[in-house]
C-alpha cells in the first residue's frame, strides 16, 4: 500500500492531525533523563511506517463515538499500540538477522544485537508505563493480554521452524497471535474508548483480526516473491529461517509427496526453485484468494453493524489491501 488513505479529504485531514498528536505523545514519552537512551530511541525513525495500528484505533473510536474532539486517552492508547508494534519489529529484526527495514539500516545492524534487545524491552516497558497513565483497568488488561498473546505466537512459530508437517490450523493460529491480535486489539480499544455497544466492539475487533490475518498472509507472499528494492527489506528471510507460510503449507497439504523436495529446497534456501514450485501448483494464487476472502469477511462484518464516514474509511483501507495484491 502506497498510503493508508487520501489525506486531503476531511477525514484524511483529521486523521493526519491525530497521527501527529500520537507521534508527539510517543516522542515525549520516550524522552529519558539519560541522553544515551534518548539517542538510541532516535534511531527508530526508519521503523515508523504508515502507523496502521494507531490508524485503525482512531477510526474505530470515531466510528462509534459521539464526541466531537478526540480525548487525550485515545491518542495515548494509539501511541501505546504503536510502541508495542515497534518493539516487535526491533526484536523480529534480531531473530531474522535483518540488516534493512523500509530501506534503512535496522537497529541491530546499527548498534548490535545487545542494544537492539534492550531497546525492544525498553519500548515494551514504555508502552505499559504510558498505558498506566490512562486510568482504565479494562484497557490495561487488554494490553497485557494481547502482548502475552503475540509473544506466545512468536515462540510457537520459532518452535515450528522447518516443520513440513505444520498444518493450516496451526499456521492461522500463529499469524493471528503474532500479528492479527494487536490489530484486533487496536480496533477493540478504539471502540471501547468510544463507548461502543457490545455488537460494535465485537464487529470492530473481528474486523481487525481479519485484516491483520490478510496483512500477514500478504507479507508472507511478498517475502517469497518480492524484490528487496520493492519491499524495503531483504526478501526470502522466512525461507532462510525455515518459516513455513501459507503458500508452502497449502502446496504441501495438496501435494504431500513434495515434502522431501521442499525440505531440500529450504535447506538450500533456494527461493527461485521454491517460487517455481509454488506457482506451478497454484499455491500462490490460492494464497492471494485467501487474502481477498479475509478482507471481504472484515468488510461485511463491519457493514452489518456500523455505517458512517469512519467505518466506511476502515472498509476502504481493507479494500486497498485487497486491490494491491
PDB file of C-alpha atoms in Angstrom:
ATOM      1  CA  UNK A   1       0.000   0.000   0.000  1.00  0.00           C
ATOM      2  CA  UNK A   2       1.466   3.359  -1.013  1.00  0.00           C
ATOM      3  CA  UNK A   3      -0.574   5.220   1.608  1.00  0.00           C
ATOM      4  CA  UNK A   4      -3.248   4.126   4.004  1.00  0.00           C
ATOM      5  CA  UNK A   5      -5.734   6.713   2.750  1.00  0.00           C
ATOM      6  CA  UNK A   6      -6.202  10.021   0.965  1.00  0.00           C
ATOM      7  CA  UNK A   7      -5.071  12.628   3.491  1.00  0.00           C
ATOM      8  CA  UNK A   8      -6.626  15.514   1.520  1.00  0.00           C
ATOM      9  CA  UNK A   9     -10.225  14.579   2.367  1.00  0.00           C
ATOM     10  CA  UNK A  10     -11.870  15.925   5.553  1.00  0.00           C
ATOM     11  CA  UNK A  11     -11.454  12.612   7.361  1.00  0.00           C
ATOM     12  CA  UNK A  12      -7.938  12.289   5.976  1.00  0.00           C
ATOM     13  CA  UNK A  13      -7.005  15.721   7.290  1.00  0.00           C
ATOM     14  CA  UNK A  14      -8.490  14.796  10.672  1.00  0.00           C
ATOM     15  CA  UNK A  15      -6.528  11.542  10.768  1.00  0.00           C
ATOM     16  CA  UNK A  16      -3.250  13.180   9.726  1.00  0.00           C
ATOM     17  CA  UNK A  17      -3.660  15.682  12.549  1.00  0.00           C
ATOM     18  CA  UNK A  18      -4.459  12.931  15.049  1.00  0.00           C
ATOM     19  CA  UNK A  19      -1.450  10.856  13.980  1.00  0.00           C
ATOM     20  CA  UNK A  20       0.748  13.917  14.505  1.00  0.00           C
ATOM     21  CA  UNK A  21      -0.614  14.141  18.056  1.00  0.00           C
ATOM     22  CA  UNK A  22       0.047  10.416  18.562  1.00  0.00           C
ATOM     23  CA  UNK A  23       3.629  10.784  17.320  1.00  0.00           C
ATOM     24  CA  UNK A  24       4.133  13.657  19.750  1.00  0.00           C
ATOM     25  CA  UNK A  25       2.760  11.574  22.633  1.00  0.00           C
ATOM     26  CA  UNK A  26       5.220   8.810  21.767  1.00  0.00           C
ATOM     27  CA  UNK A  27       8.204  11.121  21.312  1.00  0.00           C
ATOM     28  CA  UNK A  28       7.550  12.903  24.598  1.00  0.00           C
ATOM     29  CA  UNK A  29       7.151   9.615  26.435  1.00  0.00           C
ATOM     30  CA  UNK A  30      10.392   8.156  25.056  1.00  0.00           C
ATOM     31  CA  UNK A  31      12.471  11.105  26.239  1.00  0.00           C
ATOM     32  CA  UNK A  32      14.709   9.915  29.034  1.00  0.00           C
ATOM     33  CA  UNK A  33      16.879  11.594  31.650  1.00  0.00           C
ATOM     34  CA  UNK A  34      19.776   9.632  30.179  1.00  0.00           C
ATOM     35  CA  UNK A  35      20.746  11.198  26.866  1.00  0.00           C
ATOM     36  CA  UNK A  36      22.112   7.849  25.656  1.00  0.00           C
ATOM     37  CA  UNK A  37      18.642   6.281  25.872  1.00  0.00           C
ATOM     38  CA  UNK A  38      17.014   9.212  24.083  1.00  0.00           C
ATOM     39  CA  UNK A  39      19.669   8.995  21.352  1.00  0.00           C
ATOM     40  CA  UNK A  40      19.063   5.271  20.791  1.00  0.00           C
ATOM     41  CA  UNK A  41      15.304   5.867  20.592  1.00  0.00           C
ATOM     42  CA  UNK A  42      16.055   8.483  17.951  1.00  0.00           C
ATOM     43  CA  UNK A  43      17.257   5.680  15.671  1.00  0.00           C
ATOM     44  CA  UNK A  44      13.672   4.396  15.413  1.00  0.00           C
ATOM     45  CA  UNK A  45      12.774   6.787  12.586  1.00  0.00           C
ATOM     46  CA  UNK A  46      13.198   4.046   9.974  1.00  0.00           C
ATOM     47  CA  UNK A  47      10.718   1.868  11.874  1.00  0.00           C
ATOM     48  CA  UNK A  48       7.913   4.430  11.655  1.00  0.00           C
ATOM     49  CA  UNK A  49       5.720   3.214   8.823  1.00  0.00           C
ATOM     50  CA  UNK A  50       2.119   4.021   7.946  1.00  0.00           C
ATOM     51  CA  UNK A  51       1.002   3.642  11.583  1.00  0.00           C
ATOM     52  CA  UNK A  52      -1.691   1.123  10.701  1.00  0.00           C
ATOM     53  CA  UNK A  53      -2.495   0.201  14.294  1.00  0.00           C
ATOM     54  CA  UNK A  54      -2.992   3.776  15.550  1.00  0.00           C
ATOM     55  CA  UNK A  55      -4.998   4.472  12.389  1.00  0.00           C
ATOM     56  CA  UNK A  56      -7.496   1.658  12.926  1.00  0.00           C
ATOM     57  CA  UNK A  57      -7.726   2.527  16.631  1.00  0.00           C
ATOM     58  CA  UNK A  58      -8.563   6.151  15.850  1.00  0.00           C
ATOM     59  CA  UNK A  59     -11.053   5.269  13.113  1.00  0.00           C
ATOM     60  CA  UNK A  60     -12.692   2.627  15.315  1.00  0.00           C
ATOM     61  CA  UNK A  61     -13.077   5.197  18.089  1.00  0.00           C
ATOM     62  CA  UNK A  62     -14.524   7.760  15.665  1.00  0.00           C
ATOM     63  CA  UNK A  63     -16.934   5.241  14.141  1.00  0.00           C
ATOM     64  CA  UNK A  64     -18.728   4.702  17.473  1.00  0.00           C
ATOM     65  CA  UNK A  65     -18.038   7.865  19.491  1.00  0.00           C
ATOM     66  CA  UNK A  66     -20.374  10.827  19.863  1.00  0.00           C
ATOM     67  CA  UNK A  67     -17.502  13.119  20.952  1.00  0.00           C
ATOM     68  CA  UNK A  68     -16.588  15.979  18.631  1.00  0.00           C
ATOM     69  CA  UNK A  69     -12.993  16.215  19.866  1.00  0.00           C
ATOM     70  CA  UNK A  70     -10.550  13.374  20.445  1.00  0.00           C
ATOM     71  CA  UNK A  71      -9.838  12.720  24.151  1.00  0.00           C
ATOM     72  CA  UNK A  72      -6.188  12.554  25.170  1.00  0.00           C
ATOM     73  CA  UNK A  73      -6.629   8.963  26.360  1.00  0.00           C
ATOM     74  CA  UNK A  74      -7.475   7.870  22.803  1.00  0.00           C
ATOM     75  CA  UNK A  75      -4.237   9.376  21.498  1.00  0.00           C
ATOM     76  CA  UNK A  76      -2.352   7.730  24.349  1.00  0.00           C
ATOM     77  CA  UNK A  77      -3.857   4.327  23.507  1.00  0.00           C
ATOM     78  CA  UNK A  78      -2.877   4.822  19.863  1.00  0.00           C
ATOM     79  CA  UNK A  79       0.673   5.595  20.960  1.00  0.00           C
ATOM     80  CA  UNK A  80       0.727   2.520  23.177  1.00  0.00           C
ATOM     81  CA  UNK A  81      -0.169   0.068  20.394  1.00  0.00           C
ATOM     82  CA  UNK A  82       2.424   1.642  18.094  1.00  0.00           C
ATOM     83  CA  UNK A  83       5.127   1.337  20.761  1.00  0.00           C
ATOM     84  CA  UNK A  84       4.330  -2.350  21.170  1.00  0.00           C
ATOM     85  CA  UNK A  85       4.452  -2.790  17.403  1.00  0.00           C
ATOM     86  CA  UNK A  86       7.821  -1.032  17.208  1.00  0.00           C
ATOM     87  CA  UNK A  87       9.178  -3.300  19.945  1.00  0.00           C
ATOM     88  CA  UNK A  88       8.138  -6.399  17.994  1.00  0.00           C
ATOM     89  CA  UNK A  89       9.798  -5.051  14.837  1.00  0.00           C
ATOM     90  CA  UNK A  90      13.083  -4.417  16.647  1.00  0.00           C
ATOM     91  CA  UNK A  91      13.039  -7.918  18.136  1.00  0.00           C
ATOM     92  CA  UNK A  92      11.962  -9.504  14.822  1.00  0.00           C
ATOM     93  CA  UNK A  93      14.956  -7.986  13.069  1.00  0.00           C
ATOM     94  CA  UNK A  94      17.276  -9.579  15.611  1.00  0.00           C
ATOM     95  CA  UNK A  95      15.675 -13.005  15.143  1.00  0.00           C
ATOM     96  CA  UNK A  96      15.774 -12.656  11.353  1.00  0.00           C
ATOM     97  CA  UNK A  97      19.298 -11.193  11.348  1.00  0.00           C
ATOM     98  CA  UNK A  98      17.891  -8.466   9.102  1.00  0.00           C
ATOM     99  CA  UNK A  99      20.032  -5.540   8.035  1.00  0.00           C
ATOM    100  CA  UNK A 100      17.341  -3.470   6.337  1.00  0.00           C
ATOM    101  CA  UNK A 101      13.835  -2.290   7.195  1.00  0.00           C
ATOM    102  CA  UNK A 102      11.961   0.043   4.873  1.00  0.00           C
ATOM    103  CA  UNK A 103      15.196   0.639   3.024  1.00  0.00           C
ATOM    104  CA  UNK A 104      17.139   1.818   6.098  1.00  0.00           C
ATOM    105  CA  UNK A 105      19.507   0.050   8.469  1.00  0.00           C
ATOM    106  CA  UNK A 106      17.936  -1.916  11.303  1.00  0.00           C
ATOM    107  CA  UNK A 107      18.742  -1.206  14.942  1.00  0.00           C
ATOM    108  CA  UNK A 108      20.652  -4.479  15.270  1.00  0.00           C
ATOM    109  CA  UNK A 109      22.805  -3.704  12.233  1.00  0.00           C
ATOM    110  CA  UNK A 110      23.484  -0.176  13.507  1.00  0.00           C
ATOM    111  CA  UNK A 111      24.019  -0.795  17.202  1.00  0.00           C
ATOM    112  CA  UNK A 112      24.356  -4.559  17.596  1.00  0.00           C
ATOM    113  CA  UNK A 113      22.064  -7.238  18.989  1.00  0.00           C
ATOM    114  CA  UNK A 114      22.586  -6.334  22.652  1.00  0.00           C
ATOM    115  CA  UNK A 115      21.405  -2.754  22.200  1.00  0.00           C
ATOM    116  CA  UNK A 116      18.534  -3.899  19.978  1.00  0.00           C
ATOM    117  CA  UNK A 117      17.292  -6.420  22.556  1.00  0.00           C
ATOM    118  CA  UNK A 118      17.381  -3.804  25.291  1.00  0.00           C
ATOM    119  CA  UNK A 119      15.712  -1.191  23.095  1.00  0.00           C
ATOM    120  CA  UNK A 120      12.873  -3.596  22.312  1.00  0.00           C
ATOM    121  CA  UNK A 121      12.468  -4.265  26.029  1.00  0.00           C
ATOM    122  CA  UNK A 122      12.527  -0.532  26.737  1.00  0.00           C
ATOM    123  CA  UNK A 123       9.801   0.089  24.161  1.00  0.00           C
ATOM    124  CA  UNK A 124       7.596  -2.608  25.694  1.00  0.00           C
ATOM    125  CA  UNK A 125       8.046  -1.268  29.219  1.00  0.00           C
ATOM    126  CA  UNK A 126       7.426   2.257  27.915  1.00  0.00           C
ATOM    127  CA  UNK A 127       4.168   1.111  26.347  1.00  0.00           C
ATOM    128  CA  UNK A 128       2.921  -0.325  29.641  1.00  0.00           C
ATOM    129  CA  UNK A 129       4.035   2.742  31.576  1.00  0.00           C
ATOM    130  CA  UNK A 130       2.248   5.019  29.109  1.00  0.00           C
ATOM    131  CA  UNK A 131      -0.914   2.913  29.251  1.00  0.00           C
ATOM    132  CA  UNK A 132      -0.900   3.109  33.057  1.00  0.00           C
ATOM    133  CA  UNK A 133      -1.448   6.868  32.777  1.00  0.00           C
ATOM    134  CA  UNK A 134      -4.911   6.083  31.410  1.00  0.00           C
ATOM    135  CA  UNK A 135      -6.957   5.131  34.443  1.00  0.00           C
ATOM    136  CA  UNK A 136      -8.813   2.377  32.635  1.00  0.00           C
ATOM    137  CA  UNK A 137      -8.310  -1.130  34.107  1.00  0.00           C
ATOM    138  CA  UNK A 138     -10.096  -2.775  31.168  1.00  0.00           C
ATOM    139  CA  UNK A 139      -7.738  -1.126  28.690  1.00  0.00           C
ATOM    140  CA  UNK A 140      -4.665  -2.109  30.701  1.00  0.00           C
ATOM    141  CA  UNK A 141      -5.890  -5.705  30.982  1.00  0.00           C
ATOM    142  CA  UNK A 142      -6.466  -5.901  27.223  1.00  0.00           C
ATOM    143  CA  UNK A 143      -2.967  -4.555  26.598  1.00  0.00           C
ATOM    144  CA  UNK A 144      -1.447  -7.192  28.885  1.00  0.00           C
ATOM    145  CA  UNK A 145      -3.432  -9.972  27.246  1.00  0.00           C
ATOM    146  CA  UNK A 146      -2.554  -9.032  23.681  1.00  0.00           C
ATOM    147  CA  UNK A 147       1.148  -8.567  24.461  1.00  0.00           C
ATOM    148  CA  UNK A 148       1.213 -12.003  26.057  1.00  0.00           C
ATOM    149  CA  UNK A 149      -0.596 -13.464  23.038  1.00  0.00           C
ATOM    150  CA  UNK A 150       1.762 -12.020  20.447  1.00  0.00           C
ATOM    151  CA  UNK A 151       4.850 -13.138  22.385  1.00  0.00           C
ATOM    152  CA  UNK A 152       3.414 -16.658  22.667  1.00  0.00           C
ATOM    153  CA  UNK A 153       2.702 -16.624  18.926  1.00  0.00           C
ATOM    154  CA  UNK A 154       6.331 -15.804  18.179  1.00  0.00           C
ATOM    155  CA  UNK A 155       7.514 -18.606  20.476  1.00  0.00           C
ATOM    156  CA  UNK A 156       5.240 -21.137  18.778  1.00  0.00           C
ATOM    157  CA  UNK A 157       6.433 -20.028  15.343  1.00  0.00           C
ATOM    158  CA  UNK A 158      10.038 -20.390  16.490  1.00  0.00           C
ATOM    159  CA  UNK A 159       9.371 -23.936  17.697  1.00  0.00           C
ATOM    160  CA  UNK A 160       7.809 -24.928  14.353  1.00  0.00           C
ATOM    161  CA  UNK A 161      10.634 -23.789  12.071  1.00  0.00           C
ATOM    162  CA  UNK A 162      11.480 -26.245   9.265  1.00  0.00           C
ATOM    163  CA  UNK A 163       8.417 -28.303  10.232  1.00  0.00           C
ATOM    164  CA  UNK A 164       6.922 -29.506   6.934  1.00  0.00           C
ATOM    165  CA  UNK A 165       4.069 -31.075   8.908  1.00  0.00           C
ATOM    166  CA  UNK A 166       2.794 -27.665  10.048  1.00  0.00           C
ATOM    167  CA  UNK A 167      -0.920 -27.629   9.220  1.00  0.00           C
ATOM    168  CA  UNK A 168      -3.166 -24.763   8.158  1.00  0.00           C
ATOM    169  CA  UNK A 169      -4.947 -24.515  11.508  1.00  0.00           C
ATOM    170  CA  UNK A 170      -1.645 -24.102  13.343  1.00  0.00           C
ATOM    171  CA  UNK A 171      -0.401 -21.552  10.805  1.00  0.00           C
ATOM    172  CA  UNK A 172      -3.556 -19.452  11.092  1.00  0.00           C
ATOM    173  CA  UNK A 173      -3.303 -19.544  14.888  1.00  0.00           C
ATOM    174  CA  UNK A 174       0.329 -18.405  14.720  1.00  0.00           C
ATOM    175  CA  UNK A 175      -0.339 -15.444  12.429  1.00  0.00           C
ATOM    176  CA  UNK A 176      -3.413 -14.489  14.439  1.00  0.00           C
ATOM    177  CA  UNK A 177      -1.420 -14.441  17.649  1.00  0.00           C
ATOM    178  CA  UNK A 178       1.778 -12.792  16.425  1.00  0.00           C
ATOM    179  CA  UNK A 179       0.245 -10.208  14.071  1.00  0.00           C
ATOM    180  CA  UNK A 180      -3.540 -10.020  13.885  1.00  0.00           C
ATOM    181  CA  UNK A 181      -4.104  -9.964  17.651  1.00  0.00           C
ATOM    182  CA  UNK A 182      -2.555  -6.499  18.042  1.00  0.00           C
ATOM    183  CA  UNK A 183      -4.505  -5.061  15.107  1.00  0.00           C
ATOM    184  CA  UNK A 184      -7.700  -6.590  16.513  1.00  0.00           C
ATOM    185  CA  UNK A 185      -6.909  -5.176  19.958  1.00  0.00           C
ATOM    186  CA  UNK A 186      -6.276  -1.750  18.419  1.00  0.00           C
ATOM    187  CA  UNK A 187      -9.765  -1.750  16.915  1.00  0.00           C
ATOM    188  CA  UNK A 188     -11.236  -3.086  20.157  1.00  0.00           C
ATOM    189  CA  UNK A 189      -9.503  -0.417  22.256  1.00  0.00           C
ATOM    190  CA  UNK A 190     -10.775   2.339  19.986  1.00  0.00           C
ATOM    191  CA  UNK A 191     -14.324   1.014  20.163  1.00  0.00           C
ATOM    192  CA  UNK A 192     -14.126   0.602  23.943  1.00  0.00           C
ATOM    193  CA  UNK A 193     -12.850   4.147  24.444  1.00  0.00           C
ATOM    194  CA  UNK A 194     -15.590   5.393  22.124  1.00  0.00           C
ATOM    195  CA  UNK A 195     -18.144   3.632  24.335  1.00  0.00           C
ATOM    196  CA  UNK A 196     -19.415   1.480  21.502  1.00  0.00           C
ATOM    197  CA  UNK A 197     -22.080  -1.152  22.047  1.00  0.00           C
ATOM    198  CA  UNK A 198     -21.160  -4.789  22.561  1.00  0.00           C
ATOM    199  CA  UNK A 199     -22.046  -5.570  18.948  1.00  0.00           C
ATOM    200  CA  UNK A 200     -19.977  -2.658  17.658  1.00  0.00           C
ATOM    201  CA  UNK A 201     -16.932  -3.593  19.730  1.00  0.00           C
ATOM    202  CA  UNK A 202     -17.193  -7.222  18.604  1.00  0.00           C
ATOM    203  CA  UNK A 203     -17.560  -6.261  14.931  1.00  0.00           C
ATOM    204  CA  UNK A 204     -14.566  -3.923  15.015  1.00  0.00           C
ATOM    205  CA  UNK A 205     -12.412  -6.444  16.874  1.00  0.00           C
ATOM    206  CA  UNK A 206     -13.242  -9.117  14.287  1.00  0.00           C
ATOM    207  CA  UNK A 207     -12.548  -6.609  11.512  1.00  0.00           C
ATOM    208  CA  UNK A 208      -9.074  -6.044  12.935  1.00  0.00           C
ATOM    209  CA  UNK A 209      -8.468  -9.759  13.260  1.00  0.00           C
ATOM    210  CA  UNK A 210      -9.429 -10.495   9.649  1.00  0.00           C
ATOM    211  CA  UNK A 211      -7.478  -7.541   8.254  1.00  0.00           C
ATOM    212  CA  UNK A 212      -4.479  -8.495  10.381  1.00  0.00           C
ATOM    213  CA  UNK A 213      -4.519 -12.059   9.076  1.00  0.00           C
ATOM    214  CA  UNK A 214      -4.821 -10.829   5.483  1.00  0.00           C
ATOM    215  CA  UNK A 215      -1.994  -8.366   6.068  1.00  0.00           C
ATOM    216  CA  UNK A 216       0.320 -11.106   7.371  1.00  0.00           C
ATOM    217  CA  UNK A 217      -0.508 -13.514   4.544  1.00  0.00           C
ATOM    218  CA  UNK A 218       0.253 -10.803   2.000  1.00  0.00           C
ATOM    219  CA  UNK A 219       3.533 -10.069   3.774  1.00  0.00           C
ATOM    220  CA  UNK A 220       4.387 -13.777   3.666  1.00  0.00           C
ATOM    221  CA  UNK A 221       3.718 -13.876  -0.085  1.00  0.00           C
ATOM    222  CA  UNK A 222       5.872 -10.801  -0.682  1.00  0.00           C
ATOM    223  CA  UNK A 223       8.696 -12.364   1.309  1.00  0.00           C
ATOM    224  CA  UNK A 224       8.632 -15.321  -1.073  1.00  0.00           C
ATOM    225  CA  UNK A 225       8.209 -13.368  -4.305  1.00  0.00           C
ATOM    226  CA  UNK A 226       9.113  -9.730  -3.657  1.00  0.00           C
ATOM    227  CA  UNK A 227      12.247  -7.841  -4.539  1.00  0.00           C
ATOM    228  CA  UNK A 228      14.427  -6.117  -1.939  1.00  0.00           C
ATOM    229  CA  UNK A 229      14.007  -2.721  -3.645  1.00  0.00           C
ATOM    230  CA  UNK A 230      10.196  -3.003  -3.587  1.00  0.00           C
ATOM    231  CA  UNK A 231       9.537  -4.380  -0.114  1.00  0.00           C
ATOM    232  CA  UNK A 232      12.303  -2.347   1.555  1.00  0.00           C
ATOM    233  CA  UNK A 233      13.991  -5.331   3.196  1.00  0.00           C
ATOM    234  CA  UNK A 234      15.758  -8.493   2.074  1.00  0.00           C
ATOM    235  CA  UNK A 235      13.309 -10.960   0.542  1.00  0.00           C
ATOM    236  CA  UNK A 236      13.399 -14.637   1.437  1.00  0.00           C
ATOM    237  CA  UNK A 237      14.019 -14.149   5.161  1.00  0.00           C
ATOM    238  CA  UNK A 238      11.218 -16.576   6.057  1.00  0.00           C
ATOM    239  CA  UNK A 239      12.806 -19.215   3.836  1.00  0.00           C
ATOM    240  CA  UNK A 240      16.260 -18.570   5.314  1.00  0.00           C
ATOM    241  CA  UNK A 241      14.851 -19.047   8.817  1.00  0.00           C
ATOM    242  CA  UNK A 242      12.788 -22.128   7.987  1.00  0.00           C
ATOM    243  CA  UNK A 243       9.406 -20.436   8.459  1.00  0.00           C
ATOM    244  CA  UNK A 244       6.618 -22.239   6.613  1.00  0.00           C
ATOM    245  CA  UNK A 245       3.985 -19.798   5.386  1.00  0.00           C
ATOM    246  CA  UNK A 246       0.576 -20.186   3.742  1.00  0.00           C
ATOM    247  CA  UNK A 247       1.680 -20.815   0.117  1.00  0.00           C
ATOM    248  CA  UNK A 248       4.101 -23.562   1.190  1.00  0.00           C
ATOM    249  CA  UNK A 249       1.674 -25.176   3.633  1.00  0.00           C
ATOM    250  CA  UNK A 250      -1.169 -25.125   1.083  1.00  0.00           C
ATOM    251  CA  UNK A 251       1.091 -26.728  -1.517  1.00  0.00           C
ATOM    252  CA  UNK A 252       2.156 -29.484   0.878  1.00  0.00           C
ATOM    253  CA  UNK A 253      -1.409 -30.169   2.015  1.00  0.00           C
ATOM    254  CA  UNK A 254      -2.441 -30.642  -1.625  1.00  0.00           C
ATOM    255  CA  UNK A 255       0.804 -32.379  -2.643  1.00  0.00           C
ATOM    256  CA  UNK A 256       2.234 -34.295   0.334  1.00  0.00           C
ATOM    257  CA  UNK A 257       4.676 -36.100  -1.957  1.00  0.00           C
ATOM    258  CA  UNK A 258       6.579 -32.804  -2.311  1.00  0.00           C
ATOM    259  CA  UNK A 259       7.646 -32.686   1.354  1.00  0.00           C
ATOM    260  CA  UNK A 260      11.085 -34.149   0.744  1.00  0.00           C
ATOM    261  CA  UNK A 261      11.735 -31.808  -2.181  1.00  0.00           C
ATOM    262  CA  UNK A 262      10.590 -28.784  -0.172  1.00  0.00           C
ATOM    263  CA  UNK A 263      12.832 -29.757   2.739  1.00  0.00           C
ATOM    264  CA  UNK A 264      15.779 -29.883   0.347  1.00  0.00           C
ATOM    265  CA  UNK A 265      14.868 -26.512  -1.184  1.00  0.00           C
ATOM    266  CA  UNK A 266      14.507 -24.920   2.248  1.00  0.00           C
ATOM    267  CA  UNK A 267      17.811 -26.400   3.339  1.00  0.00           C
ATOM    268  CA  UNK A 268      19.470 -24.668   0.395  1.00  0.00           C
ATOM    269  CA  UNK A 269      17.328 -21.508   0.761  1.00  0.00           C
ATOM    270  CA  UNK A 270      16.638 -21.740  -2.990  1.00  0.00           C
ATOM    271  CA  UNK A 271      13.941 -19.075  -3.399  1.00  0.00           C
ATOM    272  CA  UNK A 272      13.772 -19.373  -7.196  1.00  0.00           C
ATOM    273  CA  UNK A 273      13.168 -23.124  -7.083  1.00  0.00           C
ATOM    274  CA  UNK A 274      10.524 -22.720  -4.393  1.00  0.00           C
ATOM    275  CA  UNK A 275       8.808 -19.892  -6.294  1.00  0.00           C
ATOM    276  CA  UNK A 276       8.586 -22.024  -9.438  1.00  0.00           C
ATOM    277  CA  UNK A 277       7.105 -24.900  -7.460  1.00  0.00           C
ATOM    278  CA  UNK A 278       4.566 -22.664  -5.718  1.00  0.00           C
ATOM    279  CA  UNK A 279       3.399 -21.123  -8.988  1.00  0.00           C
ATOM    280  CA  UNK A 280       3.145 -24.454 -10.790  1.00  0.00           C
ATOM    281  CA  UNK A 281       0.959 -25.954  -8.049  1.00  0.00           C
ATOM    282  CA  UNK A 282      -1.334 -22.912  -7.802  1.00  0.00           C
ATOM    283  CA  UNK A 283      -0.327 -22.259  -4.186  1.00  0.00           C
ATOM    284  CA  UNK A 284       0.420 -18.574  -4.779  1.00  0.00           C
ATOM    285  CA  UNK A 285      -2.951 -17.989  -6.428  1.00  0.00           C
ATOM    286  CA  UNK A 286      -4.640 -19.797  -3.541  1.00  0.00           C
ATOM    287  CA  UNK A 287      -2.872 -17.572  -1.002  1.00  0.00           C
ATOM    288  CA  UNK A 288      -3.972 -14.419  -2.834  1.00  0.00           C
ATOM    289  CA  UNK A 289      -7.542 -15.784  -2.804  1.00  0.00           C
ATOM    290  CA  UNK A 290      -7.306 -16.184   0.974  1.00  0.00           C
ATOM    291  CA  UNK A 291      -6.262 -12.537   1.337  1.00  0.00           C
ATOM    292  CA  UNK A 292      -9.346 -11.470  -0.629  1.00  0.00           C
ATOM    293  CA  UNK A 293     -11.593 -13.797   1.372  1.00  0.00           C
ATOM    294  CA  UNK A 294     -10.411 -12.409   4.703  1.00  0.00           C
ATOM    295  CA  UNK A 295     -10.712  -8.802   3.549  1.00  0.00           C
ATOM    296  CA  UNK A 296     -14.264  -9.446   2.342  1.00  0.00           C
ATOM    297  CA  UNK A 297     -15.143 -11.006   5.697  1.00  0.00           C
ATOM    298  CA  UNK A 298     -13.740  -7.972   7.515  1.00  0.00           C
ATOM    299  CA  UNK A 299     -15.755  -5.537   5.414  1.00  0.00           C
ATOM    300  CA  UNK A 300     -19.027  -7.469   5.654  1.00  0.00           C
ATOM    301  CA  UNK A 301     -18.733  -7.767   9.425  1.00  0.00           C
ATOM    302  CA  UNK A 302     -18.426  -4.007   9.911  1.00  0.00           C
ATOM    303  CA  UNK A 303     -21.013  -3.014   7.307  1.00  0.00           C
ATOM    304  CA  UNK A 304     -23.644  -5.162   9.021  1.00  0.00           C
ATOM    305  CA  UNK A 305     -23.298  -3.211  12.281  1.00  0.00           C
ATOM    306  CA  UNK A 306     -21.926   0.292  11.602  1.00  0.00           C
ATOM    307  CA  UNK A 307     -22.389   2.693   8.714  1.00  0.00           C
ATOM    308  CA  UNK A 308     -20.792   6.125   8.885  1.00  0.00           C
ATOM    309  CA  UNK A 309     -17.870   8.009   7.392  1.00  0.00           C
ATOM    310  CA  UNK A 310     -15.291   6.466   9.719  1.00  0.00           C
ATOM    311  CA  UNK A 311     -16.465   2.881   9.341  1.00  0.00           C
ATOM    312  CA  UNK A 312     -16.525   3.341   5.570  1.00  0.00           C
ATOM    313  CA  UNK A 313     -12.925   4.530   5.739  1.00  0.00           C
ATOM    314  CA  UNK A 314     -11.959   1.406   7.663  1.00  0.00           C
ATOM    315  CA  UNK A 315     -13.544  -0.692   4.933  1.00  0.00           C
ATOM    316  CA  UNK A 316     -11.735   1.364   2.292  1.00  0.00           C
ATOM    317  CA  UNK A 317      -8.429   0.560   3.984  1.00  0.00           C
ATOM    318  CA  UNK A 318      -9.274  -3.128   3.833  1.00  0.00           C
ATOM    319  CA  UNK A 319     -10.257  -2.883   0.164  1.00  0.00           C
ATOM    320  CA  UNK A 320      -6.956  -1.190  -0.584  1.00  0.00           C
ATOM    321  CA  UNK A 321      -5.128  -4.138   0.927  1.00  0.00           C
ATOM    322  CA  UNK A 322      -7.064  -6.488  -1.349  1.00  0.00           C
ATOM    323  CA  UNK A 323      -6.669  -4.402  -4.503  1.00  0.00           C
ATOM    324  CA  UNK A 324      -2.910  -4.199  -4.065  1.00  0.00           C
ATOM    325  CA  UNK A 325      -2.319  -7.952  -4.093  1.00  0.00           C
TER     326      UNK A 325
END
